[in-house]
Amino acid sequence: MKKTILTMIGICLIMGMQAQTTKRLREYRNPQIDGLMKYAKSMGVDVWEFYSRNYRSMSFHVSEYNDSDPHDNPALLIDSIKSTFLGLADEATDKYLWEKDREGRDSIYYTLTLGKYRSSEMGRQTEFHYPAPEILTYKYIPYKRENVREGQRVSIGSADLHYQFYPDSIDRKIEQVEMDELMEAIGKVFKKEKVKYHTLQVEMDSAYNWRNRDEILEYEGAVKGEACETTIRVYEAQPKDRAQELLEEVRQAVWEFIDQHPNCDYHIDMQEAFNRRWSSPIRVENMYKDIREQFRIRITYVEDLDAYSFFLITSKGGVAIPTSWENLKSWKNGAKVYYRK
């Protein structure tokens, strides 16, 4: 009995620490990096922010043009990037600062690592081969432009900034998620907001030509031609402001689900979902089963309504979305059953 109680206490402590890892991913902020990202957003730059179960990354790209002056937005932002790096260099645990003059303009490549893991056992090789919680890289490339016509606007250089944060983690085991359970948890948001939906069942076997654009709007498989069984809840299109509010509620519901399943394999894209005709801002996968399972949210712009539909998708194998999704009840290797025409 005593052993059982101690075991249960140990499990609770582990789960609590894992949940703290997912919470730390969301809440930890480096003030200098956060300030730089906010500055970029204030200038209209699209900042890409991405979360997975063991790291968070932020990045953006900015171009400098021949008609820019030193007081223009790109030049100011590029100067701020360089100043931020040089300001952090003294506290870096490792750094690489490379510059090369190219016809009076510098090519730049900087890498900084910041912080240390609390335990030496936590230090691990990241994809950049730096065992540190924070990794910051910056690349600036000036372009040599010839034969530019008078008044022609061309890019004379581009800057890329990439930041990654790897928090301490105590367990690399991936938790398998019941996709229907996640579907229902997210569906409650739309039910509360009284958004109607219809269900579309899609089946495609490995022999079907997934390149058939007359039938397949979108297909994604681990290997091309991967069979799939897909269930899609298609929620009615909403105006942009309303769709943005719904997405924020959905993200909150997903974070609550992840806090209960801290080792699930998730991917959350915080980039502006409504600057594109479609996006997949949330994805959860079970990768280590005989048949790959996944849940994803897809946001699709419906042109004739000037509004956005939400797809809640669960799938075994790949994911296939047929072109006639608005009116279909089922699609199986091209055979259609309509719920309306």
CSV table of C-alpha atoms in Angstrom, one decimal:
chain,number,residue,atom,x,y,z
A,1,MET,CA,0.0,0.0,0.0
A,2,LYS,CA,2.8,2.4,1.0
A,3,LYS,CA,4.6,1.5,-2.3
A,4,THR,CA,1.5,2.2,-4.3
A,5,ILE,CA,1.0,5.6,-2.6
A,6,LEU,CA,4.6,6.5,-3.3
A,7,THR,CA,4.2,5.4,-6.9
A,8,MET,CA,1.1,7.6,-7.4
A,9,ILE,CA,2.9,10.6,-5.8
A,10,GLY,CA,5.8,10.1,-8.2
A,11,ILE,CA,3.4,9.9,-11.2
A,12,CYS,CA,1.7,13.1,-10.1
A,13,LEU,CA,5.0,14.9,-9.7
A,14,ILE,CA,6.1,13.9,-13.1
A,15,MET,CA,2.8,14.9,-14.7
A,16,GLY,CA,3.0,18.2,-12.9
A,17,MET,CA,6.5,18.9,-14.1
A,18,GLN,CA,5.6,18.0,-17.7
A,19,ALA,CA,2.6,20.4,-17.5
A,20,GLN,CA,5.0,23.1,-16.2
A,21,THR,CA,7.1,22.5,-19.3
A,22,THR,CA,4.2,23.2,-21.7
A,23,LYS,CA,3.3,26.2,-19.6
A,24,ARG,CA,6.8,27.5,-19.6
A,25,LEU,CA,6.9,27.2,-23.4
A,26,ARG,CA,4.0,29.7,-23.6
A,27,GLU,CA,4.9,32.0,-20.8
A,28,TYR,CA,8.7,32.4,-20.9
A,29,ARG,CA,9.8,35.5,-22.7
A,30,ASN,CA,13.3,37.0,-23.3
A,31,PRO,CA,12.6,40.8,-22.9
A,32,GLN,CA,15.0,41.9,-25.6
A,33,ILE,CA,13.8,39.3,-28.2
A,34,ASP,CA,10.2,39.9,-27.3
A,35,GLY,CA,10.7,43.7,-27.7
A,36,LEU,CA,12.3,43.1,-31.1
A,37,MET,CA,9.5,40.9,-32.3
A,38,LYS,CA,6.9,43.5,-31.2
A,39,TYR,CA,8.8,46.2,-33.0
A,40,ALA,CA,8.8,44.1,-36.2
A,41,LYS,CA,5.0,43.6,-35.9
A,42,SER,CA,4.5,47.3,-35.3
A,43,MET,CA,6.2,47.9,-38.7
A,44,GLY,CA,3.8,45.5,-40.4
A,45,VAL,CA,6.3,42.6,-40.6
A,46,ASP,CA,4.6,39.1,-40.4
A,47,VAL,CA,6.2,37.4,-37.4
A,48,TRP,CA,5.9,33.6,-37.5
A,49,GLU,CA,5.6,32.0,-34.0
A,50,PHE,CA,5.4,28.3,-33.7
A,51,TYR,CA,5.0,25.9,-30.7
A,52,SER,CA,5.6,22.2,-30.5
A,53,ARG,CA,5.8,19.9,-27.4
A,54,ASN,CA,9.4,20.7,-26.8
A,55,TYR,CA,10.3,24.0,-28.3
A,56,ARG,CA,9.0,27.4,-29.4
A,57,SER,CA,10.3,29.4,-32.3
A,58,MET,CA,9.8,32.9,-33.7
A,59,SER,CA,11.1,34.3,-36.9
A,60,PHE,CA,10.6,36.9,-39.5
A,61,HIS,CA,12.0,38.1,-42.9
A,62,VAL,CA,12.5,41.7,-44.0
A,63,SER,CA,13.7,43.1,-47.3
A,64,GLU,CA,15.6,46.3,-47.9
A,65,TYR,CA,14.9,48.2,-51.1
A,66,ASN,CA,16.8,50.6,-53.3
A,67,ASP,CA,14.3,53.4,-52.7
A,68,SER,CA,14.6,53.1,-48.9
A,69,ASP,CA,16.3,55.8,-46.9
A,70,PRO,CA,18.1,55.4,-43.6
A,71,HIS,CA,14.9,56.5,-41.8
A,72,ASP,CA,12.7,54.0,-43.6
A,73,ASN,CA,11.1,51.0,-41.8
A,74,PRO,CA,13.3,48.2,-43.2
A,75,ALA,CA,16.5,50.0,-42.5
A,76,LEU,CA,15.5,50.9,-39.0
A,77,LEU,CA,14.4,47.3,-38.2
A,78,ILE,CA,17.6,45.8,-39.7
A,79,ASP,CA,19.6,48.2,-37.6
A,80,SER,CA,17.6,47.2,-34.5
A,81,ILE,CA,18.3,43.5,-35.1
A,82,LYS,CA,22.0,44.1,-35.2
A,83,SER,CA,21.9,46.3,-32.1
A,84,THR,CA,19.9,43.6,-30.2
A,85,PHE,CA,22.5,40.9,-31.1
A,86,LEU,CA,25.5,43.1,-30.1
A,87,GLY,CA,23.7,44.0,-26.9
A,88,LEU,CA,23.2,40.3,-26.0
A,89,ALA,CA,26.7,39.2,-27.0
A,90,ASP,CA,28.3,39.8,-23.6
A,91,GLU,CA,25.8,37.5,-21.8
A,92,ALA,CA,25.9,34.8,-24.4
A,93,THR,CA,27.1,31.3,-23.4
A,94,ASP,CA,28.4,30.9,-27.0
A,95,LYS,CA,28.5,33.2,-29.9
A,96,TYR,CA,29.5,33.4,-33.6
A,97,LEU,CA,29.7,36.8,-35.2
A,98,TRP,CA,30.7,36.9,-38.8
A,99,GLU,CA,30.7,39.8,-41.2
A,100,LYS,CA,32.2,40.2,-44.6
A,101,ASP,CA,32.3,43.3,-46.7
A,102,ARG,CA,30.8,43.0,-50.2
A,103,GLU,CA,31.4,46.1,-52.2
A,104,GLY,CA,30.9,48.4,-49.3
A,105,ARG,CA,28.0,46.5,-47.7
A,106,ASP,CA,28.4,43.8,-45.1
A,107,SER,CA,27.1,40.2,-45.3
A,108,ILE,CA,26.3,39.2,-41.8
A,109,TYR,CA,25.8,35.9,-40.0
A,110,TYR,CA,25.4,35.9,-36.2
A,111,THR,CA,24.5,33.1,-33.8
A,112,LEU,CA,24.1,33.5,-30.1
A,113,THR,CA,23.2,30.9,-27.4
A,114,LEU,CA,21.7,32.2,-24.2
A,115,GLY,CA,21.3,30.6,-20.7
A,116,LYS,CA,22.2,27.2,-19.3
A,117,TYR,CA,20.2,24.2,-18.4
A,118,ARG,CA,19.5,23.7,-14.7
A,119,SER,CA,20.9,20.2,-14.8
A,120,SER,CA,23.7,18.9,-16.9
A,121,GLU,CA,21.5,16.0,-17.8
A,122,MET,CA,19.1,18.4,-19.4
A,123,GLY,CA,21.7,19.7,-21.8
A,124,ARG,CA,21.2,18.1,-25.2
A,125,GLN,CA,22.2,18.7,-28.8
A,126,THR,CA,19.6,20.7,-30.6
A,127,GLU,CA,19.4,20.9,-34.4
A,128,PHE,CA,21.9,23.7,-34.2
A,129,HIS,CA,24.3,21.6,-32.1
A,130,TYR,CA,24.2,24.1,-29.2
A,131,PRO,CA,23.2,22.6,-25.8
A,132,ALA,CA,21.4,25.8,-24.6
A,133,PRO,CA,17.8,26.8,-23.9
A,134,GLU,CA,17.8,29.8,-26.3
A,135,ILE,CA,19.3,30.0,-29.7
A,136,LEU,CA,19.3,33.2,-31.8
A,137,THR,CA,20.4,33.4,-35.5
A,138,TYR,CA,20.5,36.4,-37.9
A,139,LYS,CA,21.5,36.5,-41.5
A,140,TYR,CA,21.8,39.5,-43.7
A,141,ILE,CA,22.6,39.2,-47.4
A,142,PRO,CA,23.1,42.3,-49.6
A,143,TYR,CA,22.2,41.8,-53.3
A,144,LYS,CA,24.2,43.1,-56.2
A,145,ARG,CA,21.8,44.6,-58.6
A,146,GLU,CA,22.8,45.5,-62.2
A,147,ASN,CA,20.8,47.0,-65.0
A,148,VAL,CA,18.1,48.5,-62.7
A,149,ARG,CA,15.9,50.9,-64.6
A,150,GLU,CA,15.3,54.3,-63.3
A,151,GLY,CA,12.4,54.3,-60.9
A,152,GLN,CA,12.4,50.5,-60.7
A,153,ARG,CA,12.0,49.2,-57.1
A,154,VAL,CA,14.2,46.2,-56.3
A,155,SER,CA,15.4,44.5,-53.1
A,156,ILE,CA,19.0,45.3,-52.3
A,157,GLY,CA,19.2,43.0,-49.3
A,158,SER,CA,17.3,40.7,-47.0
A,159,ALA,CA,17.4,39.9,-43.3
A,160,ASP,CA,16.2,36.8,-41.6
A,161,LEU,CA,15.9,36.4,-37.8
A,162,HIS,CA,15.2,33.1,-36.1
A,163,TYR,CA,14.8,32.5,-32.3
A,164,GLN,CA,14.3,29.1,-30.7
A,165,PHE,CA,13.6,28.3,-27.0
A,166,TYR,CA,14.1,24.7,-25.7
A,167,PRO,CA,12.9,24.5,-22.1
A,168,ASP,CA,14.1,21.8,-19.7
A,169,SER,CA,12.2,18.6,-20.2
A,170,ILE,CA,12.2,15.5,-18.0
A,171,ASP,CA,10.4,13.0,-20.3
A,172,ARG,CA,10.8,12.4,-24.0
A,173,LYS,CA,8.0,9.8,-24.2
A,174,ILE,CA,5.2,10.8,-26.6
A,175,GLU,CA,1.7,10.4,-25.3
A,176,GLN,CA,-0.9,9.0,-27.7
A,177,VAL,CA,-4.0,11.1,-28.0
A,178,GLU,CA,-7.6,10.0,-28.7
A,179,MET,CA,-8.3,12.2,-31.7
A,180,ASP,CA,-12.1,11.9,-31.3
A,181,GLU,CA,-11.7,13.2,-27.7
A,182,LEU,CA,-9.7,16.2,-29.0
A,183,MET,CA,-12.3,16.8,-31.8
A,184,GLU,CA,-15.1,16.9,-29.2
A,185,ALA,CA,-13.1,19.3,-26.9
A,186,ILE,CA,-12.7,21.8,-29.7
A,187,GLY,CA,-16.2,21.2,-31.1
A,188,LYS,CA,-17.6,22.6,-27.8
A,189,VAL,CA,-16.3,26.0,-28.7
A,190,PHE,CA,-18.3,26.1,-31.9
A,191,LYS,CA,-21.3,24.5,-30.2
A,192,LYS,CA,-21.2,27.3,-27.5
A,193,GLU,CA,-21.1,29.9,-30.2
A,194,LYS,CA,-23.9,28.1,-32.1
A,195,VAL,CA,-21.8,27.7,-35.3
A,196,LYS,CA,-23.5,25.0,-37.5
A,197,TYR,CA,-21.5,22.4,-39.4
A,198,HIS,CA,-21.9,19.4,-41.7
A,199,THR,CA,-19.8,16.3,-41.6
A,200,LEU,CA,-17.8,15.0,-44.6
A,201,GLN,CA,-16.4,11.5,-44.7
A,202,VAL,CA,-13.4,11.0,-47.1
A,203,GLU,CA,-11.7,7.7,-48.1
A,204,MET,CA,-8.9,7.4,-50.5
A,205,ASP,CA,-6.9,4.2,-51.1
A,206,SER,CA,-3.2,4.1,-52.0
A,207,ALA,CA,-3.9,3.4,-55.6
A,208,TYR,CA,-6.0,6.6,-56.2
A,209,ASN,CA,-4.3,9.4,-58.1
A,210,TRP,CA,-3.9,12.0,-55.5
A,211,ARG,CA,-2.7,14.5,-58.1
A,212,ASN,CA,-6.1,14.6,-59.7
A,213,ARG,CA,-6.8,18.3,-59.2
A,214,ASP,CA,-10.3,18.0,-60.5
A,215,GLU,CA,-11.2,15.9,-57.5
A,216,ILE,CA,-8.5,16.7,-54.8
A,217,LEU,CA,-8.2,20.2,-53.4
A,218,GLU,CA,-5.5,19.3,-50.9
A,219,TYR,CA,-3.7,16.1,-50.0
A,220,GLU,CA,-0.9,15.4,-47.5
A,221,GLY,CA,0.6,12.1,-46.7
A,222,ALA,CA,3.7,10.9,-44.9
A,223,VAL,CA,4.5,9.2,-48.3
A,224,LYS,CA,2.8,10.3,-51.5
A,225,GLY,CA,-0.1,8.0,-52.2
A,226,GLU,CA,-0.6,7.1,-48.5
A,227,ALA,CA,-4.2,5.9,-48.0
A,228,CYS,CA,-6.4,7.9,-45.7
A,229,GLU,CA,-9.7,7.8,-43.8
A,230,THR,CA,-10.6,11.4,-43.0
A,231,THR,CA,-13.5,12.9,-41.1
A,232,ILE,CA,-14.1,16.6,-41.6
A,233,ARG,CA,-16.5,18.8,-39.7
A,234,VAL,CA,-17.0,21.8,-42.0
A,235,TYR,CA,-18.2,24.8,-39.9
A,236,GLU,CA,-20.2,27.6,-41.6
A,237,ALA,CA,-18.2,30.5,-42.9
A,238,GLN,CA,-17.8,33.5,-40.6
A,239,PRO,CA,-16.7,37.1,-41.3
A,240,LYS,CA,-13.1,37.8,-40.6
A,241,ASP,CA,-13.5,39.5,-37.2
A,242,ARG,CA,-15.7,36.7,-36.0
A,243,ALA,CA,-13.4,34.0,-37.3
A,244,GLN,CA,-10.5,35.6,-35.5
A,245,GLU,CA,-12.4,35.5,-32.3
A,246,LEU,CA,-13.3,31.9,-32.8
A,247,LEU,CA,-9.6,30.9,-33.5
A,248,GLU,CA,-8.5,32.5,-30.3
A,249,GLU,CA,-11.1,30.6,-28.3
A,250,VAL,CA,-10.1,27.4,-30.1
A,251,ARG,CA,-6.4,28.0,-29.3
A,252,GLN,CA,-7.3,28.4,-25.6
A,253,ALA,CA,-9.2,25.1,-25.7
A,254,VAL,CA,-6.3,23.4,-27.3
A,255,TRP,CA,-3.9,24.7,-24.7
A,256,GLU,CA,-6.2,23.4,-22.0
A,257,PHE,CA,-6.2,20.0,-23.7
A,258,ILE,CA,-2.4,20.0,-24.0
A,259,ASP,CA,-2.0,20.9,-20.3
A,260,GLN,CA,-3.9,17.6,-19.6
A,261,HIS,CA,-1.8,15.7,-22.2
A,262,PRO,CA,1.6,17.5,-21.9
A,263,ASN,CA,3.5,14.9,-23.9
A,264,CYS,CA,1.3,14.8,-27.0
A,265,ASP,CA,2.9,15.6,-30.3
A,266,TYR,CA,1.4,19.0,-31.2
A,267,HIS,CA,2.2,21.9,-33.5
A,268,ILE,CA,0.6,25.3,-33.1
A,269,ASP,CA,1.2,28.0,-35.6
A,270,MET,CA,0.6,31.5,-34.2
A,271,GLN,CA,1.2,33.3,-37.5
A,272,GLU,CA,-1.7,35.5,-38.7
A,273,ALA,CA,-4.0,32.8,-40.1
A,274,PHE,CA,-6.2,35.3,-42.0
A,275,ASN,CA,-3.5,36.8,-44.2
A,276,ARG,CA,-3.6,33.7,-46.4
A,277,ARG,CA,-6.4,32.0,-48.4
A,278,TRP,CA,-6.0,28.9,-46.1
A,279,SER,CA,-3.9,27.9,-43.2
A,280,SER,CA,-3.5,25.0,-40.8
A,281,PRO,CA,-2.7,26.7,-37.5
A,282,ILE,CA,-3.2,23.7,-35.2
A,283,ARG,CA,-2.1,20.1,-35.6
A,284,VAL,CA,-1.8,17.1,-33.2
A,285,GLU,CA,-0.4,13.8,-34.4
A,286,ASN,CA,0.0,10.2,-33.2
A,287,MET,CA,3.1,9.2,-35.2
A,288,TYR,CA,4.1,5.9,-33.6
A,289,LYS,CA,1.1,3.8,-34.4
A,290,ASP,CA,0.7,1.2,-37.2
A,291,ILE,CA,-1.5,3.8,-38.9
A,292,ARG,CA,-0.6,7.4,-38.4
A,293,GLU,CA,-3.4,9.4,-36.8
A,294,GLN,CA,-3.8,13.2,-36.7
A,295,PHE,CA,-6.1,16.0,-35.8
A,296,ARG,CA,-5.8,19.4,-37.5
A,297,ILE,CA,-7.7,22.6,-37.9
A,298,ARG,CA,-7.8,24.2,-41.3
A,299,ILE,CA,-9.1,27.7,-42.0
A,300,THR,CA,-10.3,28.3,-45.6
A,301,TYR,CA,-11.3,31.5,-47.2
A,302,VAL,CA,-14.6,31.3,-49.1
A,303,GLU,CA,-14.4,33.9,-51.8
A,304,ASP,CA,-18.0,34.2,-52.8
A,305,LEU,CA,-19.0,34.8,-49.1
A,306,ASP,CA,-15.9,36.9,-48.2
A,307,ALA,CA,-15.7,34.8,-45.1
A,308,TYR,CA,-13.8,31.9,-43.5
A,309,SER,CA,-14.8,28.3,-42.9
A,310,PHE,CA,-13.2,26.1,-40.2
A,311,PHE,CA,-12.4,22.5,-40.9
A,312,LEU,CA,-12.0,20.2,-37.9
A,313,ILE,CA,-10.2,17.1,-39.3
A,314,THR,CA,-9.4,13.7,-37.8
A,315,SER,CA,-7.6,11.3,-40.1
A,316,LYS,CA,-5.9,7.9,-40.2
A,317,GLY,CA,-3.1,7.9,-42.7
A,318,GLY,CA,-2.9,11.0,-44.9
A,319,VAL,CA,-5.4,13.8,-45.2
A,320,ALA,CA,-7.4,14.4,-48.3
A,321,ILE,CA,-9.9,17.2,-48.9
A,322,PRO,CA,-12.0,17.0,-52.1
A,323,THR,CA,-12.7,20.0,-54.3
A,324,SER,CA,-16.5,19.9,-53.7
A,325,TRP,CA,-16.3,20.0,-49.9
A,326,GLU,CA,-19.0,22.6,-49.5
A,327,ASN,CA,-21.8,20.3,-50.7
A,328,LEU,CA,-20.5,16.8,-50.0
A,329,LYS,CA,-21.6,14.2,-47.4
A,330,SER,CA,-19.0,11.6,-48.5
A,331,TRP,CA,-16.3,11.1,-51.0
A,332,LYS,CA,-14.7,7.7,-51.7
A,333,ASN,CA,-12.1,7.4,-54.4
A,334,GLY,CA,-14.1,9.9,-56.5
A,335,ALA,CA,-17.5,8.5,-55.7
A,336,LYS,CA,-19.6,11.3,-54.2
A,337,VAL,CA,-22.7,11.5,-52.0
A,338,TYR,CA,-24.1,15.0,-51.7
A,339,TYR,CA,-26.0,16.5,-48.8
A,340,ARG,CA,-27.0,19.4,-51.0
A,341,LYS,CA,-26.4,20.5,-54.6
